[in-house]
mmCIF file of C-alpha atoms and ligand atoms in Angstrom:
data_model
loop_
_atom_site.group_PDB
_atom_site.id
_atom_site.type_symbol
_atom_site.label_atom_id
_atom_site.label_comp_id
_atom_site.label_asym_id
_atom_site.label_seq_id
_atom_site.Cartn_x
_atom_site.Cartn_y
_atom_site.Cartn_z
ATOM 1 C CA UNK A 170 167.007 156.142 146.713
ATOM 2 C CA UNK A 171 166.538 154.708 143.191
ATOM 3 C CA UNK A 172 165.715 157.250 140.449
ATOM 4 C CA UNK A 173 161.925 156.613 140.247
ATOM 5 C CA UNK A 174 161.803 156.794 144.041
ATOM 6 C CA UNK A 175 163.459 160.216 143.905
ATOM 7 C CA UNK A 176 160.746 161.345 141.481
ATOM 8 C CA UNK A 177 158.015 159.895 143.664
ATOM 9 C CA UNK A 178 159.399 161.608 146.763
ATOM 10 C CA UNK A 179 157.300 164.667 145.954
ATOM 11 C CA UNK A 180 154.168 162.615 146.704
ATOM 12 C CA UNK A 181 155.450 159.814 148.951
ATOM 13 C CA UNK A 182 156.986 160.425 152.386
ATOM 14 C CA UNK A 183 159.686 157.761 152.098
ATOM 15 C CA UNK A 184 159.855 154.010 152.357
ATOM 16 C CA UNK A 185 159.600 153.541 156.128
ATOM 17 C CA UNK A 186 157.083 154.294 158.882
ATOM 18 C CA UNK A 187 159.756 156.423 160.555
ATOM 19 C CA UNK A 188 160.067 158.687 157.509
ATOM 20 C CA UNK A 189 156.283 159.123 157.336
ATOM 21 C CA UNK A 190 156.072 159.830 161.072
ATOM 22 C CA UNK A 191 158.832 162.460 160.715
ATOM 23 C CA UNK A 192 156.707 164.151 158.028
ATOM 24 C CA UNK A 193 153.668 163.877 160.329
ATOM 25 C CA UNK A 194 155.625 165.514 163.175
ATOM 26 C CA UNK A 195 156.692 168.386 160.907
ATOM 27 C CA UNK A 196 153.079 168.880 159.806
ATOM 28 C CA UNK A 197 151.913 168.753 163.431
ATOM 29 C CA UNK A 198 154.316 171.567 164.351
ATOM 30 C CA UNK A 199 152.493 173.704 161.732
ATOM 31 C CA UNK A 200 149.051 172.770 163.050
ATOM 32 C CA UNK A 201 148.343 170.333 160.192
ATOM 33 C CA UNK A 202 147.048 166.828 160.993
ATOM 34 C CA UNK A 203 148.021 163.668 159.148
ATOM 35 C CA UNK A 204 146.595 160.346 158.106
ATOM 36 C CA UNK A 205 149.326 157.805 157.379
ATOM 37 C CA UNK A 206 149.026 155.240 154.625
ATOM 38 C CA UNK A 207 151.273 152.229 154.211
ATOM 39 C CA UNK A 208 151.098 151.953 150.420
ATOM 40 C CA UNK A 209 149.954 148.715 148.855
ATOM 41 C CA UNK A 210 146.946 147.375 146.947
ATOM 42 C CA UNK A 211 145.830 144.509 144.737
ATOM 43 C CA UNK A 212 147.195 141.790 146.995
ATOM 44 C CA UNK A 213 146.088 138.329 145.865
ATOM 45 C CA UNK A 214 147.396 135.933 148.508
ATOM 46 C CA UNK A 215 146.952 135.456 152.219
ATOM 47 C CA UNK A 216 150.631 135.816 153.133
ATOM 48 C CA UNK A 217 150.986 139.206 151.430
ATOM 49 C CA UNK A 218 147.721 140.426 152.963
ATOM 50 C CA UNK A 219 148.913 139.292 156.422
ATOM 51 C CA UNK A 220 152.200 141.153 155.910
ATOM 52 C CA UNK A 221 150.395 144.323 154.834
ATOM 53 C CA UNK A 222 148.029 144.174 157.831
ATOM 54 C CA UNK A 223 151.006 143.614 160.146
ATOM 55 C CA UNK A 224 152.554 146.738 158.590
ATOM 56 C CA UNK A 225 149.489 148.831 159.458
ATOM 57 C CA UNK A 226 149.460 147.413 162.999
ATOM 58 C CA UNK A 227 153.151 148.239 163.402
ATOM 59 C CA UNK A 228 152.508 151.743 162.076
ATOM 60 C CA UNK A 229 149.709 152.322 164.605
ATOM 61 C CA UNK A 230 152.038 151.262 167.409
ATOM 62 C CA UNK A 231 154.885 153.452 166.166
ATOM 63 C CA UNK A 232 152.967 156.732 165.828
ATOM 64 C CA UNK A 233 153.806 158.672 168.993
ATOM 65 C CA UNK A 234 151.065 159.849 171.352
ATOM 66 C CA UNK A 235 151.883 163.457 170.432
ATOM 67 C CA UNK A 236 150.437 162.799 166.954
ATOM 68 C CA UNK A 237 146.998 161.493 166.106
ATOM 69 C CA UNK A 238 147.096 157.757 165.404
ATOM 70 C CA UNK A 239 145.156 158.132 162.206
ATOM 71 C CA UNK A 240 145.804 155.672 159.368
ATOM 72 C CA UNK A 241 144.277 154.996 155.958
ATOM 73 C CA UNK A 242 143.972 151.456 154.647
ATOM 74 C CA UNK A 243 143.039 149.923 151.281
ATOM 75 C CA UNK A 244 141.036 146.742 151.671
ATOM 76 C CA UNK A 245 142.620 145.049 148.633
ATOM 77 C CA UNK A 246 145.840 145.338 150.632
ATOM 78 C CA UNK A 247 144.079 143.487 153.457
ATOM 79 C CA UNK A 248 142.961 140.536 151.346
ATOM 80 C CA UNK A 249 139.629 141.734 149.892
ATOM 81 C CA UNK A 250 140.422 139.991 146.597
ATOM 82 C CA UNK A 251 141.301 136.769 148.403
ATOM 83 C CA UNK A 252 138.079 136.563 150.421
ATOM 84 C CA UNK A 253 135.736 138.758 152.389
ATOM 85 C CA UNK A 254 136.398 136.598 155.477
ATOM 86 C CA UNK A 255 140.156 137.154 155.315
ATOM 87 C CA UNK A 256 139.638 140.868 154.798
ATOM 88 C CA UNK A 257 137.318 141.107 157.813
ATOM 89 C CA UNK A 258 139.771 139.134 159.925
ATOM 90 C CA UNK A 259 142.732 141.376 158.999
ATOM 91 C CA UNK A 260 140.781 144.640 159.174
ATOM 92 C CA UNK A 261 139.546 143.580 162.620
ATOM 93 C CA UNK A 262 143.149 143.018 163.684
ATOM 94 C CA UNK A 263 144.035 146.566 162.595
ATOM 95 C CA UNK A 264 140.951 148.075 164.239
ATOM 96 C CA UNK A 265 141.584 146.280 167.550
ATOM 97 C CA UNK A 266 145.042 147.819 167.761
ATOM 98 C CA UNK A 267 143.694 151.191 166.638
ATOM 99 C CA UNK A 268 141.146 151.020 169.472
ATOM 100 C CA UNK A 269 143.848 150.039 171.959
ATOM 101 C CA UNK A 270 146.026 153.048 171.046
ATOM 102 C CA UNK A 271 143.113 155.486 170.629
ATOM 103 C CA UNK A 272 143.521 155.549 166.864
ATOM 104 C CA UNK A 273 141.254 155.924 163.839
ATOM 105 C CA UNK A 274 141.200 153.912 160.605
ATOM 106 C CA UNK A 275 139.929 155.358 157.339
ATOM 107 C CA UNK A 276 139.107 152.767 154.718
ATOM 108 C CA UNK A 277 140.136 154.196 151.341
ATOM 109 C CA UNK A 278 137.890 153.586 148.342
ATOM 110 C CA UNK A 279 139.279 151.814 145.298
ATOM 111 C CA UNK A 280 137.929 151.204 141.767
ATOM 112 C CA UNK A 281 134.200 150.679 141.170
ATOM 113 C CA UNK A 282 134.607 146.897 140.964
ATOM 114 C CA UNK A 283 135.410 147.082 144.700
ATOM 115 C CA UNK A 284 132.911 149.716 145.843
ATOM 116 C CA UNK A 285 130.154 147.440 147.112
ATOM 117 C CA UNK A 286 132.540 144.887 148.650
ATOM 118 C CA UNK A 287 134.418 147.700 150.423
ATOM 119 C CA UNK A 288 131.203 149.183 151.811
ATOM 120 C CA UNK A 289 129.982 145.719 152.878
ATOM 121 C CA UNK A 290 133.157 145.090 154.884
ATOM 122 C CA UNK A 291 133.110 148.642 156.248
ATOM 123 C CA UNK A 292 129.516 148.261 157.468
ATOM 124 C CA UNK A 293 130.256 144.978 159.191
ATOM 125 C CA UNK A 294 133.217 146.594 160.938
ATOM 126 C CA UNK A 295 131.138 149.630 161.875
ATOM 127 C CA UNK A 296 128.762 147.403 163.835
ATOM 128 C CA UNK A 297 131.654 146.617 166.160
ATOM 129 C CA UNK A 298 133.854 149.722 165.953
ATOM 130 C CA UNK A 299 133.384 153.494 166.205
ATOM 131 C CA UNK A 300 136.932 154.300 165.182
ATOM 132 C CA UNK A 301 136.493 153.574 161.496
ATOM 133 C CA UNK A 302 135.385 155.682 158.545
ATOM 134 C CA UNK A 303 135.012 155.236 154.798
ATOM 135 C CA UNK A 304 135.571 157.161 151.580
ATOM 136 C CA UNK A 305 132.994 157.955 148.899
ATOM 137 C CA UNK A 306 133.805 159.175 145.385
ATOM 138 C CA UNK A 307 131.761 161.998 143.827
ATOM 139 C CA UNK A 308 132.536 160.659 140.347
ATOM 140 C CA UNK A 309 130.316 157.615 140.889
ATOM 141 C CA UNK A 310 126.641 157.938 140.015
ATOM 142 C CA UNK A 311 125.665 155.941 143.118
ATOM 143 C CA UNK A 312 127.510 158.172 145.567
ATOM 144 C CA UNK A 313 124.808 160.676 146.453
ATOM 145 C CA UNK A 314 122.610 157.756 147.596
ATOM 146 C CA UNK A 315 125.601 156.294 149.495
ATOM 147 C CA UNK A 316 126.122 159.643 151.232
ATOM 148 C CA UNK A 317 122.462 159.737 152.302
ATOM 149 C CA UNK A 318 122.778 156.181 153.667
ATOM 150 C CA UNK A 319 126.055 157.001 155.461
ATOM 151 C CA UNK A 320 124.395 160.000 157.109
ATOM 152 C CA UNK A 321 121.497 157.797 158.210
ATOM 153 C CA UNK A 322 123.952 155.346 159.778
ATOM 154 C CA UNK A 323 126.113 158.048 161.380
ATOM 155 C CA UNK A 324 129.175 156.941 159.389
ATOM 156 C CA UNK A 325 132.224 159.169 159.082
ATOM 157 C CA UNK A 326 132.889 159.830 155.407
ATOM 158 C CA UNK A 327 135.752 161.347 153.435
ATOM 159 C CA UNK A 328 134.433 162.758 150.162
ATOM 160 C CA UNK A 329 136.804 162.849 147.181
ATOM 161 C CA UNK A 330 136.355 162.972 143.398
ATOM 162 C CA UNK A 331 137.673 159.456 142.782
ATOM 163 C CA UNK A 332 141.078 158.607 141.344
ATOM 164 C CA UNK A 333 140.160 155.661 139.099
ATOM 165 C CA UNK A 334 139.126 155.644 135.452
ATOM 166 C CA UNK A 335 135.536 154.412 135.410
ATOM 167 C CA UNK A 336 133.054 153.613 132.621
ATOM 168 C CA UNK A 337 130.136 155.954 131.867
ATOM 169 C CA UNK A 338 127.752 153.253 133.090
ATOM 170 C CA UNK A 339 128.852 153.881 136.687
ATOM 171 C CA UNK A 340 130.564 157.264 136.677
ATOM 172 C CA UNK A 341 130.178 160.825 135.474
ATOM 173 C CA UNK A 342 132.655 161.487 132.704
ATOM 174 C CA UNK A 343 132.912 165.273 132.622
ATOM 175 C CA UNK A 344 134.628 167.364 135.278
ATOM 176 C CA UNK A 345 131.608 169.668 135.520
ATOM 177 C CA UNK A 346 129.332 166.714 136.394
ATOM 178 C CA UNK A 347 131.849 165.387 138.922
ATOM 179 C CA UNK A 348 132.102 168.817 140.529
ATOM 180 C CA UNK A 349 128.323 169.162 140.619
ATOM 181 C CA UNK A 350 128.038 165.773 142.323
ATOM 182 C CA UNK A 351 130.823 166.733 144.750
ATOM 183 C CA UNK A 352 129.010 169.933 145.687
ATOM 184 C CA UNK A 353 125.701 168.122 146.295
ATOM 185 C CA UNK A 354 127.361 165.442 148.435
ATOM 186 C CA UNK A 355 129.485 167.971 150.350
ATOM 187 C CA UNK A 356 126.392 170.006 151.239
ATOM 188 C CA UNK A 357 124.583 166.929 152.556
ATOM 189 C CA UNK A 358 127.617 165.847 154.566
ATOM 190 C CA UNK A 359 128.348 169.296 155.980
ATOM 191 C CA UNK A 360 124.771 169.777 157.047
ATOM 192 C CA UNK A 361 124.011 166.353 158.484
ATOM 193 C CA UNK A 362 127.133 164.139 158.362
ATOM 194 C CA UNK A 363 129.285 162.893 161.221
ATOM 195 C CA UNK A 364 132.681 164.631 161.192
ATOM 196 C CA UNK A 365 132.735 165.062 157.383
ATOM 197 C CA UNK A 366 136.031 165.279 155.513
ATOM 198 C CA UNK A 367 136.174 167.254 152.278
ATOM 199 C CA UNK A 368 139.177 165.921 150.352
ATOM 200 C CA UNK A 369 140.151 167.954 147.303
ATOM 201 C CA UNK A 370 142.754 170.384 145.986
ATOM 202 C CA UNK A 371 140.153 171.943 143.741
ATOM 203 C CA UNK A 372 139.840 175.539 144.907
ATOM 204 C CA UNK A 373 136.322 175.964 143.529
ATOM 205 C CA UNK A 374 135.143 173.006 145.652
ATOM 206 C CA UNK A 375 137.043 174.170 148.745
ATOM 207 C CA UNK A 376 135.468 177.631 148.375
ATOM 208 C CA UNK A 377 132.054 176.071 147.885
ATOM 209 C CA UNK A 378 132.362 173.974 151.064
ATOM 210 C CA UNK A 379 133.639 176.893 153.143
ATOM 211 C CA UNK A 380 130.970 179.231 151.764
ATOM 212 C CA UNK A 381 128.207 176.709 152.437
ATOM 213 C CA UNK A 382 129.458 176.127 156.008
ATOM 214 C CA UNK A 383 129.595 179.879 156.685
ATOM 215 C CA UNK A 384 126.136 180.432 155.239
ATOM 216 C CA UNK A 385 124.615 177.651 157.368
ATOM 217 C CA UNK A 386 126.522 178.613 160.520
ATOM 218 C CA UNK A 387 128.462 175.312 160.584
ATOM 219 C CA UNK A 388 131.568 176.003 162.709
ATOM 220 C CA UNK A 389 135.069 175.132 161.348
ATOM 221 C CA UNK A 390 135.602 172.433 164.005
ATOM 222 C CA UNK A 391 132.621 170.406 162.689
ATOM 223 C CA UNK A 392 134.425 169.272 159.518
ATOM 224 C CA UNK A 393 137.872 168.915 158.058
ATOM 225 C CA UNK A 394 139.581 169.649 154.766
ATOM 226 C CA UNK A 395 141.967 167.015 153.477
ATOM 227 C CA UNK A 396 144.736 167.116 150.865
ATOM 228 C CA UNK A 397 147.517 164.871 149.675
ATOM 229 C CA UNK A 398 151.144 165.121 150.740
ATOM 230 C CA UNK A 399 153.070 167.191 148.187
ATOM 231 C CA UNK A 400 150.049 169.024 146.798
ATOM 232 C CA UNK A 401 149.278 172.645 147.719
ATOM 233 C CA UNK A 402 151.257 172.881 151.000
ATOM 234 C CA UNK A 403 150.859 176.660 150.987
ATOM 235 C CA UNK A 404 147.083 176.217 151.013
ATOM 236 C CA UNK A 405 147.246 173.898 154.066
ATOM 237 C CA UNK A 406 148.972 176.638 156.045
ATOM 238 C CA UNK A 407 146.583 179.354 154.905
ATOM 239 C CA UNK A 408 143.545 177.262 155.859
ATOM 240 C CA UNK A 409 145.012 176.461 159.290
ATOM 241 C CA UNK A 410 145.726 180.172 159.805
ATOM 242 C CA UNK A 411 142.048 180.847 159.018
ATOM 243 C CA UNK A 412 141.056 178.395 161.777
ATOM 244 C CA UNK A 413 140.155 175.342 159.665
ATOM 245 C CA UNK A 414 141.066 171.731 160.444
ATOM 246 C CA UNK A 415 143.372 170.404 157.736
ATOM 247 C CA UNK A 416 144.544 166.814 157.404
ATOM 248 C CA UNK A 417 147.179 165.659 154.942
ATOM 249 C CA UNK A 418 147.312 162.130 153.556
ATOM 250 C CA UNK A 419 150.889 160.921 154.086
ATOM 251 C CA UNK A 420 151.650 157.780 152.052
ATOM 252 C CA UNK A 421 154.855 155.803 152.476
ATOM 253 C CA UNK A 422 156.321 152.411 151.692
ATOM 254 C CA UNK A 423 157.956 150.533 148.868
ATOM 255 C CA UNK A 424 154.750 149.873 146.864
ATOM 256 C CA UNK A 425 154.356 153.451 145.679
ATOM 257 C CA UNK A 426 154.114 152.973 141.918
ATOM 258 C CA UNK A 427 150.293 152.758 141.395
ATOM 259 C CA UNK A 428 149.759 155.695 143.765
ATOM 260 C CA UNK A 429 152.440 157.707 141.963
ATOM 261 C CA UNK A 430 150.871 156.991 138.532
ATOM 262 C CA UNK A 431 147.450 158.102 139.754
ATOM 263 C CA UNK A 432 148.951 161.432 140.851
ATOM 264 C CA UNK A 433 150.699 161.887 137.501
ATOM 265 C CA UNK A 434 147.548 161.096 135.551
ATOM 266 C CA UNK A 435 145.514 163.632 137.514
ATOM 267 C CA UNK A 436 147.331 166.820 136.633
ATOM 268 C CA UNK A 437 149.797 167.903 134.002
ATOM 269 C CA UNK A 438 151.539 170.077 136.634
ATOM 270 C CA UNK A 439 152.472 166.870 138.476
ATOM 271 C CA UNK A 440 154.029 165.458 135.308
ATOM 272 C CA UNK A 441 155.850 168.747 134.671
ATOM 273 C CA UNK A 442 157.263 168.622 138.190
ATOM 274 C CA UNK A 443 158.634 165.131 137.588
ATOM 275 C CA UNK A 444 160.114 166.138 134.221
ATOM 276 C CA UNK A 445 161.767 169.213 135.728
ATOM 277 C CA UNK A 446 163.309 167.066 138.488
ATOM 278 C CA UNK A 447 164.506 164.586 135.885
ATOM 279 C CA UNK A 448 166.195 167.150 133.661
ATOM 280 C CA UNK A 449 167.724 169.047 136.559
ATOM 281 C CA UNK A 450 169.547 165.783 137.230
HETATM 282 P P1 LIG B 568 141.964 167.830 140.463
HETATM 283 O O1 LIG B 568 143.226 167.100 140.237
HETATM 284 O O2 LIG B 568 140.707 167.385 139.820
HETATM 285 O O3 LIG B 568 142.224 169.331 140.087
HETATM 286 C C1 LIG B 568 141.144 170.268 139.936
HETATM 287 C C2 LIG B 568 141.614 171.691 140.196
HETATM 288 O O4 LIG B 568 142.142 171.798 141.533
HETATM 289 C C3 LIG B 568 142.725 172.163 139.328
HETATM 290 O O5 LIG B 568 142.274 172.580 138.075
HETATM 291 C C4 LIG B 568 143.289 173.314 140.169
HETATM 292 O O6 LIG B 568 142.448 174.403 140.119
HETATM 293 C C5 LIG B 568 143.192 172.712 141.573
HETATM 294 N N1 LIG B 568 144.444 172.021 141.954
HETATM 295 C C6 LIG B 568 144.632 170.686 142.002
HETATM 296 N N2 LIG B 568 145.885 170.396 142.380
HETATM 297 C C7 LIG B 568 146.500 171.576 142.550
HETATM 298 C C8 LIG B 568 147.807 171.926 142.919
HETATM 299 N N3 LIG B 568 148.743 171.009 143.183
HETATM 300 N N4 LIG B 568 148.104 173.236 143.016
HETATM 301 C C9 LIG B 568 147.171 174.175 142.730
HETATM 302 N N5 LIG B 568 145.914 173.897 142.361
HETATM 303 C C10 LIG B 568 145.589 172.613 142.283
HETATM 304 N N6 LIG B 568 140.630 158.836 145.588
HETATM 305 C C11 LIG B 568 140.038 157.623 145.614
HETATM 306 O O7 LIG B 568 139.592 157.144 144.578
HETATM 307 N N7 LIG B 568 139.959 156.926 146.791
HETATM 308 C C12 LIG B 568 140.421 157.431 147.974
HETATM 309 O O8 LIG B 568 140.308 156.751 149.007
HETATM 310 C C13 LIG B 568 141.035 158.708 147.947
HETATM 311 N N8 LIG B 568 141.536 159.278 149.076
HETATM 312 C C14 LIG B 568 141.966 160.577 149.038
HETATM 313 C C15 LIG B 568 142.355 161.223 150.213
HETATM 314 C C16 LIG B 568 142.690 162.550 150.199
HETATM 315 C C17 LIG B 568 143.069 163.229 151.479
HETATM 316 C C18 LIG B 568 142.651 163.287 148.962
HETATM 317 C C19 LIG B 568 142.974 164.753 148.910
HETATM 318 C C20 LIG B 568 142.333 162.644 147.799
HETATM 319 C C21 LIG B 568 142.007 161.301 147.813
HETATM 320 N N9 LIG B 568 141.696 160.634 146.640
HETATM 321 C C22 LIG B 568 141.130 159.391 146.712
HETATM 322 C C23 LIG B 568 142.043 161.238 145.325
HETATM 323 C C24 LIG B 568 140.895 162.017 144.719
HETATM 324 O O9 LIG B 568 139.863 161.137 144.362
HETATM 325 C C25 LIG B 568 141.353 162.780 143.463
HETATM 326 O O10 LIG B 568 141.804 161.840 142.522
HETATM 327 C C26 LIG B 568 142.431 163.800 143.710
HETATM 328 O O11 LIG B 568 142.250 164.472 144.918
HETATM 329 C C27 LIG B 568 142.450 164.837 142.553
HETATM 330 O O12 LIG B 568 141.245 165.550 142.491
HETATM 331 P P2 LIG B 568 141.122 167.022 143.103
HETATM 332 O O13 LIG B 568 139.708 167.307 143.351
HETATM 333 O O14 LIG B 568 141.992 167.142 144.311
HETATM 334 O O15 LIG B 568 141.717 168.013 142.041
#
């Protein structure tokens, strides 16, 4: 592996589907579920989008029946910036195969300039498919209304904070506001949402979700907690031991740089880890 790839290996499960599936199998043996993501985004031509979609199709076919065929997909990797039509065509291709193999496709959410287009494509797909879900970001001011609408439609939502830098016009800027929004959205989803996924490493938000579920008598099998590969593995095990459903996002592939930078930007501990690895040689 090249040097940057060695550094990224804390957060990325390798460059091939096989390496990601091996990670998924190891997680499975500990009772932890996985969603696999073939890394890639910001594709601007049909050929690259076709290749990326073919990669997700191949991944779905390679995941063994012993594991859940659960994948995450970014729509800019499936041609969203080329045209909505191309994106729908390629996403449909992925969803058809997912349906055939009993799989599920989670459509990741990208920066706010793609929010509406992503939801538009998602909703068109949802009219034809049950095996698809979306992601909403608590950092965005619009998200509480999007959560209410998703609940009304019976959509399966993963709630996260949001990994993109956004202007104050569309997003809360302070962590306390983002957390407050996250808590409001999580409560709505836990109470009324379809199979809600609470995706965070933030212990205060995990505790809030678990406390709210306990208080309202919402059983642990009605929702899941999600975290990223490489972050808080000890916590995954503890939550599974307590009877919670935990799913880990397992990214892989050669286009890992933007994903890797987002992880570094999020927490100084992630940067410190990379620096330690670097200086240890
Ligand atoms: P954040 O980084 O804000 O940290 C807050 C606190 O959490 C810390 O102060 C500490 O207490 C605790 N903590 C965090 N990491 C820790 C660690 N390693 N060890 C110990 N404590 C730790 N984003 C997006 O825009 N679109 C998407 O589609 C997705 N998809 C997605 C899927 C999944 C499964 C996850 C978990 C996340 C995403 N994200 C995402 C990323 C998300 O929006 C967000 O950027 C990151 O999860 C970071 O925010 P957190 O709330 O996890 O903690």
